[in-house]
Amino acid sequence: MGGLPCASKCGNKAVLKRPKTGAALCKPCFFWSFETEIHFAIVDNGLFERGDRVAVGASGGKDSTVLAYIMKTLNDRYHYGLELILLSIDEGISGYRDDSLETVKRNSQQYDLPLKILSYEELYGWSMDRIVAQIGLKNNCTFCGVFRRQALDRGAALLGVNKIVTGHNADDIAETVLMNILRGDVARLQRCTAITTKDRDANSTDLPRSKPFKFTYEKEIVMYAYFKGLDYFSTECKYSPNAYRGHARTLIKELEKIRPSSILDIINSGEDLKFTNLVEEKLPTKSKCTKCGFMSSLSVCKACLLLEGLNKGIPQLGNAQKMKVYWHVP
Ligand code: SF4
């Protein structure tokens, strides 16, 4: 940083430039800014109440490792009164998830947080290795994403927690907004920017899920993990062909070079979209899956449909038709 003084005027020399604000900061001031912004995202949005039992979705990757560390740090510092439990889903991807789960096991000891691991194999009778062997590398992430979402709910039910937090960061949310716009997926577009499902699904029995990193840049998560020396796993999934998200990511990175606020701008745009009454009426309502009893917007949930397709050897069975609805920017 060429010997610049820390922008917070603490007297230290700056060692980094914050990607989010451009401020040159020393390490302690960066840690404090990063942690305090997340604290305010939690408090201002009323994500937790004293006594909540909270499952932290933990994969061993940088986002969830930093999330577990931050949740523990803020819970201790600000006396949130939360009981935190790490919940990991083992998709059954050899050479990837088995290694990353070893990281989660170490994190559990390092942060003194209990850990529960649930596998696709035990929940669905299929590992991702076997699913990919059957369906190839085309729709594998659809199966994996649908199963993981439900697996977190199943794990949360087993643990008796009343809330779930995940490490989705601002970059992830901006990518999702863009992808939903490009696909015309109004149902997902309407809900993907919410920091918590608590208010959105007020009448639902679904467990509230929150994203405390909604306003946190991925680059800063990496910086924080690096400067704190956190123990995380950084290998890409070997079945990661998610080309569509990759294009959205590349586009946002290009936009960011010209306009550093692009990530938050896209999130704000997603939040500001207004939906017509016609659209609201057409959005699916949530109920319980008649087969497994977990939340679904169809009578039989997508996880059960996909599983039935796998078991019958017709994996395309679960690829339901997309709903066509309309949205507008006022
Ligand atoms: Fe699952 Fe796809 Fe992610 Fe791999 S890249 S863990 S297959 S969703």
Short mmCIF file of C-alpha atoms and ligand atoms in Angstrom, two decimals:
data_model
loop_
_atom_site.label_atom_id
_atom_site.label_comp_id
_atom_site.label_asym_id
_atom_site.label_seq_id
_atom_site.Cartn_x
_atom_site.Cartn_y
_atom_site.Cartn_z
CA MET A 1 0.00 0.00 0.00
CA GLY A 2 3.08 2.22 -0.33
CA GLY A 3 3.06 3.25 3.35
CA LEU A 4 -0.39 4.93 3.23
CA PRO A 5 -1.92 5.64 6.63
CA CYS A 6 -5.04 3.67 7.60
CA ALA A 7 -8.16 5.59 6.47
CA SER A 8 -9.76 5.19 9.88
CA LYS A 9 -6.99 7.42 11.36
CA CYS A 10 -5.95 4.82 13.93
CA GLY A 11 -2.28 5.63 13.34
CA ASN A 12 -1.41 2.29 11.72
CA LYS A 13 -0.17 1.82 8.17
CA ALA A 14 -2.73 0.51 5.65
CA VAL A 15 -2.09 -3.01 4.34
CA LEU A 16 -5.09 -3.42 2.02
CA LYS A 17 -7.63 -1.56 -0.05
CA ARG A 18 -11.24 -2.57 0.62
CA PRO A 19 -12.86 -3.67 -2.66
CA LYS A 20 -16.25 -2.52 -1.39
CA THR A 21 -15.37 1.06 -0.42
CA GLY A 22 -11.88 1.64 -1.82
CA ALA A 23 -10.68 2.63 1.68
CA ALA A 24 -7.03 1.83 2.56
CA LEU A 25 -7.11 0.08 5.94
CA CYS A 26 -4.85 -1.68 8.41
CA LYS A 27 -5.72 -5.27 9.36
CA PRO A 28 -7.49 -4.54 12.68
CA CYS A 29 -9.64 -1.79 11.12
CA PHE A 30 -10.55 -4.04 8.17
CA PHE A 31 -11.58 -6.82 10.56
CA TRP A 32 -13.64 -4.38 12.60
CA SER A 33 -15.38 -2.85 9.53
CA PHE A 34 -16.08 -6.25 7.98
CA GLU A 35 -17.48 -7.75 11.19
CA THR A 36 -19.47 -4.68 12.18
CA GLU A 37 -21.19 -4.43 8.78
CA ILE A 38 -22.34 -8.03 9.12
CA HIS A 39 -23.48 -7.37 12.69
CA PHE A 40 -25.65 -4.49 11.44
CA ALA A 41 -27.02 -6.62 8.58
CA ILE A 42 -28.09 -9.14 11.25
CA VAL A 43 -29.49 -6.63 13.73
CA ASP A 44 -31.16 -4.24 11.27
CA ASN A 45 -32.99 -7.13 9.62
CA GLY A 46 -33.93 -8.86 12.88
CA LEU A 47 -32.46 -12.16 11.69
CA PHE A 48 -32.33 -13.78 15.15
CA GLU A 49 -33.93 -13.76 18.55
CA ARG A 50 -32.31 -14.66 21.84
CA GLY A 51 -32.53 -18.41 22.41
CA ASP A 52 -32.64 -19.34 18.70
CA ARG A 53 -30.99 -22.62 17.75
CA VAL A 54 -29.26 -21.85 14.45
CA ALA A 55 -27.83 -24.32 11.93
CA VAL A 56 -24.89 -22.88 9.99
CA GLY A 57 -24.74 -24.51 6.54
CA ALA A 58 -21.06 -25.55 6.42
CA SER A 59 -19.27 -26.91 3.37
CA GLY A 60 -15.66 -26.21 4.33
CA GLY A 61 -15.41 -23.57 1.56
CA LYS A 62 -14.38 -19.97 2.21
CA ASP A 63 -17.89 -18.51 2.53
CA SER A 64 -19.27 -20.98 5.03
CA THR A 65 -15.99 -21.16 6.98
CA VAL A 66 -15.95 -17.38 7.38
CA LEU A 67 -19.69 -17.49 8.19
CA ALA A 68 -19.16 -20.02 10.98
CA TYR A 69 -16.26 -17.99 12.38
CA ILE A 70 -18.17 -14.68 12.16
CA MET A 71 -21.37 -16.11 13.68
CA LYS A 72 -19.35 -17.45 16.60
CA THR A 73 -17.42 -14.15 16.97
CA LEU A 74 -20.51 -11.90 16.83
CA ASN A 75 -22.60 -14.21 19.03
CA ASP A 76 -19.89 -13.97 21.71
CA ARG A 77 -19.13 -10.27 21.24
CA TYR A 78 -22.71 -8.96 21.13
CA HIS A 79 -24.36 -11.63 23.29
CA TYR A 80 -26.95 -12.65 20.70
CA GLY A 81 -27.78 -15.67 22.87
CA LEU A 82 -27.76 -18.14 19.96
CA GLU A 83 -26.98 -21.82 20.01
CA LEU A 84 -24.93 -22.48 16.89
CA ILE A 85 -24.56 -25.87 15.21
CA LEU A 86 -22.64 -26.67 12.01
CA LEU A 87 -24.70 -28.64 9.48
CA SER A 88 -22.89 -30.20 6.53
CA ILE A 89 -24.33 -32.03 3.57
CA ASP A 90 -22.22 -34.76 2.02
CA GLU A 91 -23.25 -34.96 -1.63
CA GLY A 92 -21.00 -37.98 -2.16
CA ILE A 93 -18.45 -36.43 -4.54
CA SER A 94 -15.22 -38.33 -4.09
CA GLY A 95 -12.02 -36.30 -4.06
CA TYR A 96 -13.99 -33.12 -3.38
CA ARG A 97 -16.62 -33.25 -0.67
CA ASP A 98 -14.84 -35.92 1.35
CA ASP A 99 -11.80 -33.61 1.57
CA SER A 100 -13.84 -30.48 2.30
CA LEU A 101 -15.70 -32.31 5.08
CA GLU A 102 -12.37 -32.92 6.78
CA THR A 103 -12.00 -29.11 6.86
CA VAL A 104 -15.46 -28.76 8.45
CA LYS A 105 -14.52 -31.32 11.10
CA ARG A 106 -11.44 -29.23 11.97
CA ASN A 107 -13.54 -26.03 11.98
CA SER A 108 -15.93 -27.71 14.41
CA GLN A 109 -13.02 -28.22 16.82
CA GLN A 110 -11.36 -24.86 16.13
CA TYR A 111 -14.59 -22.90 16.81
CA ASP A 112 -15.92 -25.31 19.43
CA LEU A 113 -19.22 -25.78 17.56
CA PRO A 114 -21.06 -29.12 17.30
CA LEU A 115 -21.27 -30.64 13.82
CA LYS A 116 -23.87 -32.82 12.08
CA ILE A 117 -23.11 -34.38 8.67
CA LEU A 118 -25.92 -35.80 6.53
CA SER A 119 -25.31 -37.54 3.22
CA TYR A 120 -27.37 -37.80 0.02
CA GLU A 121 -26.65 -41.51 0.21
CA GLU A 122 -28.45 -41.89 3.54
CA LEU A 123 -31.27 -39.46 2.65
CA TYR A 124 -31.94 -40.41 -0.96
CA GLY A 125 -30.01 -43.62 -1.55
CA TRP A 126 -27.92 -41.88 -4.25
CA SER A 127 -24.53 -40.14 -4.12
CA MET A 128 -23.67 -37.45 -6.68
CA ASP A 129 -20.98 -39.78 -8.04
CA ARG A 130 -23.70 -42.33 -8.88
CA ILE A 131 -26.10 -39.66 -10.17
CA VAL A 132 -23.46 -38.29 -12.55
CA ALA A 133 -22.63 -41.84 -13.65
CA GLN A 134 -26.30 -42.21 -14.62
CA ILE A 135 -27.21 -38.78 -16.04
CA GLY A 136 -23.84 -37.40 -17.15
CA LEU A 137 -22.69 -33.81 -16.62
CA LYS A 138 -25.67 -31.97 -18.07
CA ASN A 139 -28.23 -31.40 -15.31
CA ASN A 140 -26.17 -32.64 -12.38
CA CYS A 141 -26.23 -29.30 -10.55
CA THR A 142 -30.05 -29.25 -10.71
CA PHE A 143 -30.20 -32.58 -8.89
CA CYS A 144 -27.49 -31.51 -6.48
CA GLY A 145 -29.05 -28.11 -5.71
CA VAL A 146 -32.58 -29.46 -5.19
CA PHE A 147 -31.35 -32.28 -2.97
CA ARG A 148 -29.06 -29.98 -0.97
CA ARG A 149 -31.81 -27.50 -0.27
CA GLN A 150 -34.08 -30.21 1.07
CA ALA A 151 -31.22 -31.97 2.85
CA LEU A 152 -30.57 -28.79 4.85
CA ASP A 153 -34.24 -28.75 5.88
CA ARG A 154 -34.08 -32.42 6.82
CA GLY A 155 -30.87 -31.88 8.80
CA ALA A 156 -32.38 -28.86 10.54
CA ALA A 157 -35.45 -30.92 11.50
CA LEU A 158 -33.20 -33.65 12.90
CA LEU A 159 -31.20 -31.12 14.92
CA GLY A 160 -34.33 -29.37 16.21
CA VAL A 161 -33.01 -25.94 15.13
CA ASN A 162 -35.42 -23.12 14.33
CA LYS A 163 -33.26 -21.18 11.86
CA ILE A 164 -30.71 -21.83 9.12
CA VAL A 165 -27.98 -19.47 7.91
CA THR A 166 -26.05 -19.90 4.68
CA GLY A 167 -22.91 -18.25 3.30
CA HIS A 168 -24.45 -16.77 0.14
CA ASN A 169 -22.62 -13.50 -0.47
CA ALA A 170 -23.43 -10.32 -2.43
CA ASP A 171 -21.71 -11.65 -5.59
CA ASP A 172 -23.82 -14.85 -5.47
CA ILE A 173 -27.02 -12.85 -5.07
CA ALA A 174 -26.17 -10.42 -7.89
CA GLU A 175 -25.43 -13.40 -10.18
CA THR A 176 -28.74 -14.99 -9.24
CA VAL A 177 -30.66 -11.76 -9.94
CA LEU A 178 -29.06 -11.55 -13.36
CA MET A 179 -29.69 -15.22 -14.16
CA ASN A 180 -33.34 -14.98 -13.11
CA ILE A 181 -33.84 -11.89 -15.29
CA LEU A 182 -32.21 -13.61 -18.27
CA ARG A 183 -34.38 -16.70 -17.76
CA GLY A 184 -37.55 -14.71 -17.04
CA ASP A 185 -37.93 -16.66 -13.81
CA VAL A 186 -40.15 -14.25 -11.92
CA ALA A 187 -40.87 -16.53 -8.97
CA ARG A 188 -37.18 -16.85 -8.14
CA LEU A 189 -36.40 -13.24 -9.07
CA GLN A 190 -38.94 -12.02 -6.55
CA ARG A 191 -37.45 -13.93 -3.67
CA CYS A 192 -33.72 -14.19 -4.44
CA THR A 193 -32.73 -10.84 -2.94
CA ALA A 194 -34.42 -11.40 0.43
CA ILE A 195 -31.93 -11.55 3.31
CA THR A 196 -34.30 -13.90 5.11
CA THR A 197 -37.28 -16.04 4.19
CA LYS A 198 -38.81 -15.22 7.59
CA ASP A 199 -40.95 -12.29 6.40
CA ARG A 200 -41.50 -13.54 2.88
CA ASP A 201 -42.99 -16.83 3.99
CA ALA A 202 -44.69 -15.55 7.11
CA ASN A 203 -47.45 -18.19 6.88
CA SER A 204 -45.15 -21.03 5.99
CA THR A 205 -44.00 -23.73 8.36
CA ASP A 206 -40.67 -23.77 6.48
CA LEU A 207 -37.67 -22.91 8.68
CA PRO A 208 -36.45 -19.35 8.13
CA ARG A 209 -33.23 -19.21 6.13
CA SER A 210 -31.00 -16.16 6.27
CA LYS A 211 -28.00 -14.82 4.38
CA PRO A 212 -25.97 -12.62 6.76
CA PHE A 213 -23.46 -12.03 3.90
CA LYS A 214 -26.09 -10.48 1.61
CA PHE A 215 -24.09 -7.22 1.47
CA THR A 216 -20.63 -8.82 1.79
CA TYR A 217 -18.33 -8.94 -1.22
CA GLU A 218 -16.72 -12.25 -2.10
CA LYS A 219 -13.32 -10.55 -2.44
CA GLU A 220 -13.55 -9.28 1.13
CA ILE A 221 -14.54 -12.74 2.41
CA VAL A 222 -11.39 -14.11 0.77
CA MET A 223 -9.29 -11.27 2.26
CA TYR A 224 -10.78 -11.81 5.70
CA ALA A 225 -10.15 -15.57 5.58
CA TYR A 226 -6.58 -14.94 4.38
CA PHE A 227 -5.64 -12.31 6.96
CA LYS A 228 -7.30 -14.28 9.78
CA GLY A 229 -5.53 -17.45 8.64
CA LEU A 230 -8.80 -19.42 8.60
CA ASP A 231 -8.71 -23.07 7.63
CA TYR A 232 -10.85 -23.55 4.51
CA PHE A 233 -11.01 -25.76 1.43
CA SER A 234 -10.66 -24.08 -1.94
CA THR A 235 -10.87 -26.78 -4.62
CA GLU A 236 -13.66 -26.51 -7.21
CA CYS A 237 -16.21 -29.30 -7.47
CA LYS A 238 -15.17 -31.72 -10.20
CA TYR A 239 -18.77 -31.73 -11.53
CA SER A 240 -18.95 -27.96 -11.83
CA PRO A 241 -20.04 -27.23 -15.39
CA ASN A 242 -22.43 -24.50 -14.20
CA ALA A 243 -21.70 -22.53 -17.36
CA TYR A 244 -24.70 -20.23 -17.09
CA ARG A 245 -23.75 -18.92 -13.64
CA GLY A 246 -20.15 -18.69 -14.87
CA HIS A 247 -21.21 -16.33 -17.68
CA ALA A 248 -23.24 -14.19 -15.25
CA ARG A 249 -20.19 -14.07 -12.94
CA THR A 250 -17.86 -13.04 -15.75
CA LEU A 251 -20.25 -10.31 -16.89
CA ILE A 252 -20.54 -8.89 -13.37
CA LYS A 253 -16.75 -8.95 -12.91
CA GLU A 254 -16.40 -6.98 -16.17
CA LEU A 255 -19.05 -4.48 -15.04
CA GLU A 256 -17.32 -4.15 -11.69
CA LYS A 257 -14.10 -3.02 -13.38
CA ILE A 258 -15.96 -0.03 -14.82
CA ARG A 259 -18.34 0.54 -11.92
CA PRO A 260 -17.18 -0.90 -8.58
CA SER A 261 -20.67 -0.66 -7.06
CA SER A 262 -22.15 -2.98 -9.74
CA ILE A 263 -22.76 -5.88 -7.34
CA LEU A 264 -24.81 -3.86 -4.88
CA ASP A 265 -26.48 -1.99 -7.75
CA ILE A 266 -27.75 -5.25 -9.24
CA ILE A 267 -29.05 -6.42 -5.85
CA ASN A 268 -30.79 -3.07 -5.33
CA SER A 269 -32.35 -3.31 -8.79
CA GLY A 270 -33.63 -6.80 -7.99
CA GLU A 271 -35.14 -5.51 -4.75
CA ASP A 272 -36.79 -2.55 -6.46
CA LEU A 273 -38.60 -4.57 -9.10
CA LYS A 274 -42.35 -4.37 -8.58
CA PHE A 275 -44.58 -7.21 -9.66
CA THR A 276 -48.04 -6.78 -11.12
CA ASN A 277 -51.06 -8.25 -9.32
CA LEU A 278 -51.40 -10.64 -12.23
CA VAL A 279 -47.93 -11.97 -11.50
CA GLU A 280 -48.54 -12.18 -7.74
CA GLU A 281 -51.65 -14.29 -8.36
CA LYS A 282 -49.73 -16.67 -10.59
CA LEU A 283 -46.85 -17.24 -8.19
CA PRO A 284 -46.93 -20.70 -6.63
CA THR A 285 -48.10 -21.03 -3.05
CA LYS A 286 -46.18 -23.27 -0.69
CA SER A 287 -47.62 -26.39 0.84
CA LYS A 288 -46.32 -29.75 1.99
CA CYS A 289 -45.18 -32.42 -0.43
CA THR A 290 -47.70 -35.27 -0.36
CA LYS A 291 -44.84 -37.78 -0.52
CA CYS A 292 -42.13 -36.59 1.89
CA GLY A 293 -43.93 -33.89 3.88
CA PHE A 294 -41.30 -31.20 3.25
CA MET A 295 -42.17 -27.80 1.77
CA SER A 296 -43.11 -27.65 -1.89
CA SER A 297 -44.86 -25.39 -4.38
CA LEU A 298 -46.17 -28.48 -6.18
CA SER A 299 -48.20 -31.35 -4.74
CA VAL A 300 -45.09 -33.54 -5.08
CA CYS A 301 -41.82 -31.69 -4.43
CA LYS A 302 -39.03 -31.42 -6.96
CA ALA A 303 -36.71 -33.59 -4.84
CA CYS A 304 -39.25 -36.46 -4.85
CA LEU A 305 -39.82 -36.06 -8.61
CA LEU A 306 -36.09 -36.11 -9.34
CA LEU A 307 -35.59 -39.08 -7.07
CA GLU A 308 -38.43 -40.99 -8.71
CA GLY A 309 -36.85 -40.30 -12.11
CA LEU A 310 -33.49 -41.61 -10.92
CA ASN A 311 -35.01 -44.73 -9.36
CA LYS A 312 -37.00 -45.47 -12.53
CA GLY A 313 -34.04 -44.79 -14.82
CA ILE A 314 -35.83 -41.79 -16.43
CA PRO A 315 -34.01 -38.81 -14.86
CA GLN A 316 -35.77 -36.27 -17.12
CA LEU A 317 -39.01 -36.99 -15.19
CA GLY A 318 -38.25 -34.31 -12.62
CA ASN A 319 -37.63 -31.53 -15.10
CA ALA A 320 -40.99 -29.84 -14.73
CA GLN A 321 -42.15 -27.14 -17.12
CA LYS A 322 -41.17 -23.60 -16.22
CA MET A 323 -43.98 -21.26 -15.34
CA LYS A 324 -44.38 -18.25 -17.63
CA VAL A 325 -45.27 -15.04 -15.85
CA TYR A 326 -44.58 -11.36 -16.44
CA TRP A 327 -42.70 -8.68 -14.56
CA HIS A 328 -42.09 -5.03 -15.09
CA VAL A 329 -39.93 -2.21 -13.80
CA PRO A 330 -42.12 0.72 -12.72
FE1 SF4 B 1 -23.22 -29.99 -6.64
FE2 SF4 B 1 -22.88 -28.79 -9.01
FE3 SF4 B 1 -22.07 -27.60 -6.74
FE4 SF4 B 1 -20.79 -29.74 -7.64
S1 SF4 B 1 -20.92 -27.75 -8.68
S2 SF4 B 1 -21.41 -29.36 -5.51
S3 SF4 B 1 -22.46 -30.97 -8.53
S4 SF4 B 1 -24.18 -28.06 -7.34
#
